[in-house]
mmCIF file of C-alpha atoms in Angstrom:
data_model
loop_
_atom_site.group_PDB
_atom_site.id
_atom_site.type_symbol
_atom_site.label_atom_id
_atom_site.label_comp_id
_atom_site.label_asym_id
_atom_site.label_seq_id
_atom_site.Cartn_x
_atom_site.Cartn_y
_atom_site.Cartn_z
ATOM 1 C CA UNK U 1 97.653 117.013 89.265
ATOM 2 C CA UNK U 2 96.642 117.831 85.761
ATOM 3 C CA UNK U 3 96.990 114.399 84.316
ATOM 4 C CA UNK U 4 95.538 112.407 87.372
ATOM 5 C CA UNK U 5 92.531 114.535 87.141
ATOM 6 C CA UNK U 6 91.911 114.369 83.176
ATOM 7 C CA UNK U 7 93.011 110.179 83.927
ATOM 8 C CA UNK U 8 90.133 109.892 87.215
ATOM 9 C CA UNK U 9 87.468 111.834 85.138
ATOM 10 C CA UNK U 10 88.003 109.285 82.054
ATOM 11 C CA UNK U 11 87.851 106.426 83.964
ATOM 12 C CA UNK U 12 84.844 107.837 85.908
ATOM 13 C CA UNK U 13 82.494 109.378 82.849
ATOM 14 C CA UNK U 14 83.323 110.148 79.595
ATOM 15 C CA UNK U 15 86.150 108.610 77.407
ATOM 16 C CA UNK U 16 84.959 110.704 74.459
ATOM 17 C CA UNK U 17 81.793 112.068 72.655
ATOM 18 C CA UNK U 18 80.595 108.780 71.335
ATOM 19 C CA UNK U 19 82.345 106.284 74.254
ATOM 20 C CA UNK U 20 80.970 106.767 77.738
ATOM 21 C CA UNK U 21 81.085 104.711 81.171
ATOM 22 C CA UNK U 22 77.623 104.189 82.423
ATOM 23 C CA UNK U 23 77.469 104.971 85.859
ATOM 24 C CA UNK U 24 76.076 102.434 87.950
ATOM 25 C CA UNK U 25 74.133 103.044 91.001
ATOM 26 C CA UNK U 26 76.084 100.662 93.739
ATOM 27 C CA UNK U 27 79.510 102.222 95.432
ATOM 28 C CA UNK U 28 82.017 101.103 92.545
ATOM 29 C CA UNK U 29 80.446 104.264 90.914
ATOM 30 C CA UNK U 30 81.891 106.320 93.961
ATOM 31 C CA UNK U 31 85.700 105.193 93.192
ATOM 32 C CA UNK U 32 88.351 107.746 92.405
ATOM 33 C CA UNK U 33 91.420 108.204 90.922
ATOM 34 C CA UNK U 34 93.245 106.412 93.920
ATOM 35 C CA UNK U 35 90.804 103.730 94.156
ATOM 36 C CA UNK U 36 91.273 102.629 91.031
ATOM 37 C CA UNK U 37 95.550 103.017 91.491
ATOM 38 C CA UNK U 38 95.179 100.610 94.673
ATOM 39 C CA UNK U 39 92.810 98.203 92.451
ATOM 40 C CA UNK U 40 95.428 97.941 89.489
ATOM 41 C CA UNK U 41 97.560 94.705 90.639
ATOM 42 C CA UNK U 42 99.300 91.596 89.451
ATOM 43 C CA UNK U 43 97.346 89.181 88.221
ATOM 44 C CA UNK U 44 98.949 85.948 87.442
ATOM 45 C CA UNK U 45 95.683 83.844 86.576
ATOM 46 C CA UNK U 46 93.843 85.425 83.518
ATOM 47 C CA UNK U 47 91.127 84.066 81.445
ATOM 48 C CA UNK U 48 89.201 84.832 78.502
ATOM 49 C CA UNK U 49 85.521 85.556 80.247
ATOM 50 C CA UNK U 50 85.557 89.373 79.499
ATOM 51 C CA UNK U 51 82.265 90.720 78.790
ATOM 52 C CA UNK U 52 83.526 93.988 77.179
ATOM 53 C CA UNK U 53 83.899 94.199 73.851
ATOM 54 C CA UNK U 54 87.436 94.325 71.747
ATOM 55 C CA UNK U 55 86.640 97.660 70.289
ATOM 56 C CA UNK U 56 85.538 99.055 73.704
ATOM 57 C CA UNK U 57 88.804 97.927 75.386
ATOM 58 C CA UNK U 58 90.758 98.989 71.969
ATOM 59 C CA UNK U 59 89.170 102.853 72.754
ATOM 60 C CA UNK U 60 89.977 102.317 76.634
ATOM 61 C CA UNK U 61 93.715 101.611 75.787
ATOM 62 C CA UNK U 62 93.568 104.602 73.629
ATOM 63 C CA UNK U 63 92.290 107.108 75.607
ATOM 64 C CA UNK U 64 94.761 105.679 78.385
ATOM 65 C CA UNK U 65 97.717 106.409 76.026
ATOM 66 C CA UNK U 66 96.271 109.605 75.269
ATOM 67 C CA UNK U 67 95.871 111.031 78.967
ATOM 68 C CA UNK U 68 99.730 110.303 79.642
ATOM 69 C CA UNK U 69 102.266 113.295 79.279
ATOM 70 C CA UNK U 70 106.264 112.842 77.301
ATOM 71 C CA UNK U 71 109.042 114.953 77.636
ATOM 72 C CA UNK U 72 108.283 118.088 75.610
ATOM 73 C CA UNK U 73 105.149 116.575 74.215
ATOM 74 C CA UNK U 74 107.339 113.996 72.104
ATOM 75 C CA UNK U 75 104.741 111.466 72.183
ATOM 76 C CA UNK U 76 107.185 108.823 71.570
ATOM 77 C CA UNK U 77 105.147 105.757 72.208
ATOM 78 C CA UNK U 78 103.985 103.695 70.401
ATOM 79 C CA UNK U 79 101.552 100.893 71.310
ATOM 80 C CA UNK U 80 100.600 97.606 69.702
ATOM 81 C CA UNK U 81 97.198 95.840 70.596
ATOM 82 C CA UNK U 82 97.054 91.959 70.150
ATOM 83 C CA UNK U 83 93.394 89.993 70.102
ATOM 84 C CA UNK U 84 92.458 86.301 69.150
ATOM 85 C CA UNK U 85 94.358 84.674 67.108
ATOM 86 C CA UNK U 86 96.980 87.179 67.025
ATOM 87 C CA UNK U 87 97.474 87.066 70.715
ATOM 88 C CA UNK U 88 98.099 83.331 70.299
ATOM 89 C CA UNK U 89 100.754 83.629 67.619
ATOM 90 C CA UNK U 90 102.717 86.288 69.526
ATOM 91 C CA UNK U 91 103.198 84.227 72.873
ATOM 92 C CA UNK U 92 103.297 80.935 70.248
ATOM 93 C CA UNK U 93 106.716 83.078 69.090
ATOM 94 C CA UNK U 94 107.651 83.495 72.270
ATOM 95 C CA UNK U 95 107.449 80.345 73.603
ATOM 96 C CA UNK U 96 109.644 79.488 70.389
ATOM 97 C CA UNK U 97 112.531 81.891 71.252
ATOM 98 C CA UNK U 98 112.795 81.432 74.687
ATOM 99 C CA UNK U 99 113.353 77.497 73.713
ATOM 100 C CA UNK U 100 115.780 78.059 71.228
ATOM 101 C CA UNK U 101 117.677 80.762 73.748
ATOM 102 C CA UNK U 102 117.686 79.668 77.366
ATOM 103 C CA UNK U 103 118.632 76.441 79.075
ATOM 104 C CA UNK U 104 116.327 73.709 79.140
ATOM 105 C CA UNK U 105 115.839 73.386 82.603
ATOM 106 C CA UNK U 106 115.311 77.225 82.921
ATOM 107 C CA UNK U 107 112.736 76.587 80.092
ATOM 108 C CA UNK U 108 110.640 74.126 81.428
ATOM 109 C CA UNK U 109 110.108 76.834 84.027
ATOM 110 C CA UNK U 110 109.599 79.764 81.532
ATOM 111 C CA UNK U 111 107.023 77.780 79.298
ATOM 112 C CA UNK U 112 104.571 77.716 82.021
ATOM 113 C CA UNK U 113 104.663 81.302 82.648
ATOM 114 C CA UNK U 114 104.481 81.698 78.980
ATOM 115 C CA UNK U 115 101.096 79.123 79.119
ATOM 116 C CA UNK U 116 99.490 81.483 81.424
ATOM 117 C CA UNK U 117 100.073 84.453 79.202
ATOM 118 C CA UNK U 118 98.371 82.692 76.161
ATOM 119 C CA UNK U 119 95.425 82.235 78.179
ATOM 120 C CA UNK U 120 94.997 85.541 79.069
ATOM 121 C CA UNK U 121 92.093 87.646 76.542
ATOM 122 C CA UNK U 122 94.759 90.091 75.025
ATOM 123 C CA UNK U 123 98.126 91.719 75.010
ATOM 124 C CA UNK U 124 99.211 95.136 75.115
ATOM 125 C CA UNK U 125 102.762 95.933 73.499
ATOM 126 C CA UNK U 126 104.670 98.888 74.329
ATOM 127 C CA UNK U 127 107.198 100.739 72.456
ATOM 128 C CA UNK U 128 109.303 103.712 71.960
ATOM 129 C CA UNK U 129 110.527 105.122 68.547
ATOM 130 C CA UNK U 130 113.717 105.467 68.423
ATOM 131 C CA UNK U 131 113.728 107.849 65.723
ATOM 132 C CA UNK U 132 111.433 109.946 67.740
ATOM 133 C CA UNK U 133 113.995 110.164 70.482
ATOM 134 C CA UNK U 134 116.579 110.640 68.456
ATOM 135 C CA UNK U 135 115.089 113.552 66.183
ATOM 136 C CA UNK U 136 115.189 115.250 69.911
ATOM 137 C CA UNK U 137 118.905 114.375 70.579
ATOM 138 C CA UNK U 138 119.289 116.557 67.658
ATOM 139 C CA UNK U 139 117.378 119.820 68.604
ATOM 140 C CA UNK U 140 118.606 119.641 71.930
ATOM 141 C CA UNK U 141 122.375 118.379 71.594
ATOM 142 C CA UNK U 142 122.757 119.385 75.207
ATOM 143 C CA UNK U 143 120.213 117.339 76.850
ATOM 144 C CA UNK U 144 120.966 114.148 74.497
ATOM 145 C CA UNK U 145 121.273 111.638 77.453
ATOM 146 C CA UNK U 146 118.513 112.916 79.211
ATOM 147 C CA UNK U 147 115.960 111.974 76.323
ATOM 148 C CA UNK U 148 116.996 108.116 76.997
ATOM 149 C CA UNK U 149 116.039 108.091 80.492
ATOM 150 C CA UNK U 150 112.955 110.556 79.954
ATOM 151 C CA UNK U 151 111.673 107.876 77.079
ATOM 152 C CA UNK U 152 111.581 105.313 79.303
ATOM 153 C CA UNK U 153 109.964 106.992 81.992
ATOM 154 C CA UNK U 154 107.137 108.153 78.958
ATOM 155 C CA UNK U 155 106.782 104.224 78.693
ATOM 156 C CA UNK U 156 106.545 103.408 82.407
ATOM 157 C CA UNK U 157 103.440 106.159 82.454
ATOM 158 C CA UNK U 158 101.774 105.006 79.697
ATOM 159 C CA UNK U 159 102.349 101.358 81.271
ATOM 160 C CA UNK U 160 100.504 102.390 84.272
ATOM 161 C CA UNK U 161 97.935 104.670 82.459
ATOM 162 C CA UNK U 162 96.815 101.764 80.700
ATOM 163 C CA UNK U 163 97.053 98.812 83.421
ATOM 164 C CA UNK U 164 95.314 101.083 85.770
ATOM 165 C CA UNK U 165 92.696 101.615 83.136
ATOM 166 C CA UNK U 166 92.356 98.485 82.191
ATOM 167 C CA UNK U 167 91.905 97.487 86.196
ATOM 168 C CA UNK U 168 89.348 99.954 86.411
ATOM 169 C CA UNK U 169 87.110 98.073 84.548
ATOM 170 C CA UNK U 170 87.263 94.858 86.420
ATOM 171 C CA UNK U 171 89.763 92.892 84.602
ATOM 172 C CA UNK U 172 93.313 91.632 85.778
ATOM 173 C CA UNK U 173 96.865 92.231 84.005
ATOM 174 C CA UNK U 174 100.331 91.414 84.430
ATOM 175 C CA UNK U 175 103.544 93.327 82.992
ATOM 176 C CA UNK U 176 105.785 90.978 81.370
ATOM 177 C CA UNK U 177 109.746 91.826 79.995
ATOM 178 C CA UNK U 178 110.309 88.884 77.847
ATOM 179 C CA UNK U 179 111.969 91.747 75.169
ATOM 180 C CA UNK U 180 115.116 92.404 74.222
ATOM 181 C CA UNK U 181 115.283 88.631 73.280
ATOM 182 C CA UNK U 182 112.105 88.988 71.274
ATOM 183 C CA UNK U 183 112.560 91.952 70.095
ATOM 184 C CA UNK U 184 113.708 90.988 66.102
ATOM 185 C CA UNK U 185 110.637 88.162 66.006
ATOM 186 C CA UNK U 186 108.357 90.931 67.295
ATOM 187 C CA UNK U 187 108.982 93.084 64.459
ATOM 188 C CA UNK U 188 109.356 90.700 62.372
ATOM 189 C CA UNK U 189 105.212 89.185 63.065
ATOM 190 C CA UNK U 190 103.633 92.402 62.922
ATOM 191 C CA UNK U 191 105.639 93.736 60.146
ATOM 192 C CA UNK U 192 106.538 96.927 62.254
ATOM 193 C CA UNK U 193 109.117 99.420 61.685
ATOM 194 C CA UNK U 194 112.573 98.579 62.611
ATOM 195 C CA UNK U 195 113.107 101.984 64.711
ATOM 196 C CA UNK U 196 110.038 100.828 67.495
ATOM 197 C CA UNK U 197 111.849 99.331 70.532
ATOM 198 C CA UNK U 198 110.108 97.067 72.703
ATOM 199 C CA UNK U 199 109.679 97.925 76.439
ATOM 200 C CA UNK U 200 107.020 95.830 78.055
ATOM 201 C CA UNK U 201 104.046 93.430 77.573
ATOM 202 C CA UNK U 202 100.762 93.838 79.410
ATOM 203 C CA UNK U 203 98.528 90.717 79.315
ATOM 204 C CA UNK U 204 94.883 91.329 80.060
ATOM 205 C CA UNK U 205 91.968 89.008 80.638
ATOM 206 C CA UNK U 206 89.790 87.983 83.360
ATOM 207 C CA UNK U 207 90.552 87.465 86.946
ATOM 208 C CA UNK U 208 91.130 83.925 87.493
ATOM 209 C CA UNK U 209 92.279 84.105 90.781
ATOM 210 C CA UNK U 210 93.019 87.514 92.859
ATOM 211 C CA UNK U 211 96.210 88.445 93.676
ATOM 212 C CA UNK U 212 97.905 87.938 96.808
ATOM 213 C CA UNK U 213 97.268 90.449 99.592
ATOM 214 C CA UNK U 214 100.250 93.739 98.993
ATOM 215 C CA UNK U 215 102.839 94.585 101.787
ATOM 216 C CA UNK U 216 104.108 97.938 101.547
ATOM 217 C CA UNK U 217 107.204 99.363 103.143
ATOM 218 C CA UNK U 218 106.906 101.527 106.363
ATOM 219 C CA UNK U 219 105.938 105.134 105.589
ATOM 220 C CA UNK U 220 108.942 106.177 107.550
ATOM 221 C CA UNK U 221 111.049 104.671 105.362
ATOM 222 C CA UNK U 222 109.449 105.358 101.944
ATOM 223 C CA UNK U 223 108.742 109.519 102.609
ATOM 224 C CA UNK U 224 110.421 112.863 103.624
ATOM 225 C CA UNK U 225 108.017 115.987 104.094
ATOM 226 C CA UNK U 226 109.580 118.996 104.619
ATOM 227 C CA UNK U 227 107.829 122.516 105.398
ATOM 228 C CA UNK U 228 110.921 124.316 106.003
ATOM 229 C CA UNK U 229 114.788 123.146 105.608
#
């Protein structure tokens, strides 16, 4: 419960010396940890009405990142964050690849998705280096295929670390997995090192329009609890 409880107190007060939530005085004040997991949704409709400042959210992502734990501390992630005009260009390249690489009548579908995402105030990139991963292969020759699968469960936290955090704050977000198709152009716009795979996208932005109401699966079905076997 370590990291839910250093996560709930960021989101709640402090996110360092000089970057602080003010608590307000109505109930949103009151939300925990949970609350803020239940908030964090889909968001399909985003817009650019944020009210927050892009070094504010920058520090929010951060501290986000931060919070989440890796397999033997390898802090393999590695996270990209795109604003403006650089935001525009990325899902600009996007929209390019996906035209020169799918069917047309599959893209005429994809390019509105791809619309929505340009609208949206920001994008998040996620990654995992490679050589990070690999360097831990090395040292532990015994556990190799393990450190695949425990990478990408180091992204999936950080994923939710930061969408959570980012819902905590009254925006919206979507995940998106246009990679591995974009994955050369990627690296190729932002100049970034060739050993940084891409695992997901997070668009960001105001709520347009709230997400559909959430049906979840019978608790019967989802848990076990055992006290004695």
């Amino acid at each position: 419960m370590t990291i839910l409880t250093k996560l709930g107190k960021a989101l709640k007060t402090d996110i360092s010396k000089d970057f602080k939530f003010k608590k307000s005085d109505d109930l949103d004040a009151q939300k925990n940890l949970l609350d803020y997991m239940k908030q964090r949704r889909t968001v399909k409709s985003l817009g650019k009405k944020v009210i927050y400042s892009r070094d504010y959210l920058t520090r929010l992502i951060k501290e986000a990142v931060h919070c989440c734990p890796s397999a033997l501390n390898s802090q393999s992630v590695r996270v990209v964050i795109l604003n403006d005009k650089a935001h525009y260009k990325f899902w600009k390249m996007v929209k390019a690849v996906q035209k020169n690489h799918v069917p047309e009548h599959i893209y005429e579908s994809a390019v509105l998705r791809i619309e929505m995402c340009e609208e949206a105030f920001g994008t998040v990139l996620f990654f995992e280096d490679a050589q990070v991963v690999k360097a831990l292969q090395k040292q532990k020759p015994l556990q190799a295929a393990d450190f695949e699968v425990w990478s990408e469960q180091t992204s999936g936290m950080a994923q939710f670390a930061v969408w959570t955090a980012i819902s905590s704050v009254g925006l919206g977000a979507a995940l998106q997995h246009y990679n591995p198709m974009i994955d050369v152009e990627t690296k190729a716009l932002l100049n970034l090192p060739d050993s940084w795979d891409l695992k997901a996208q997070l668009v960001f932005g105001s709520i347009q329009k709230t997400a559909d109401e959430k049906s979840y699966e019978d608790d019967d079905t989802l848990f076990r609890v055992f006290s004695e076997i």
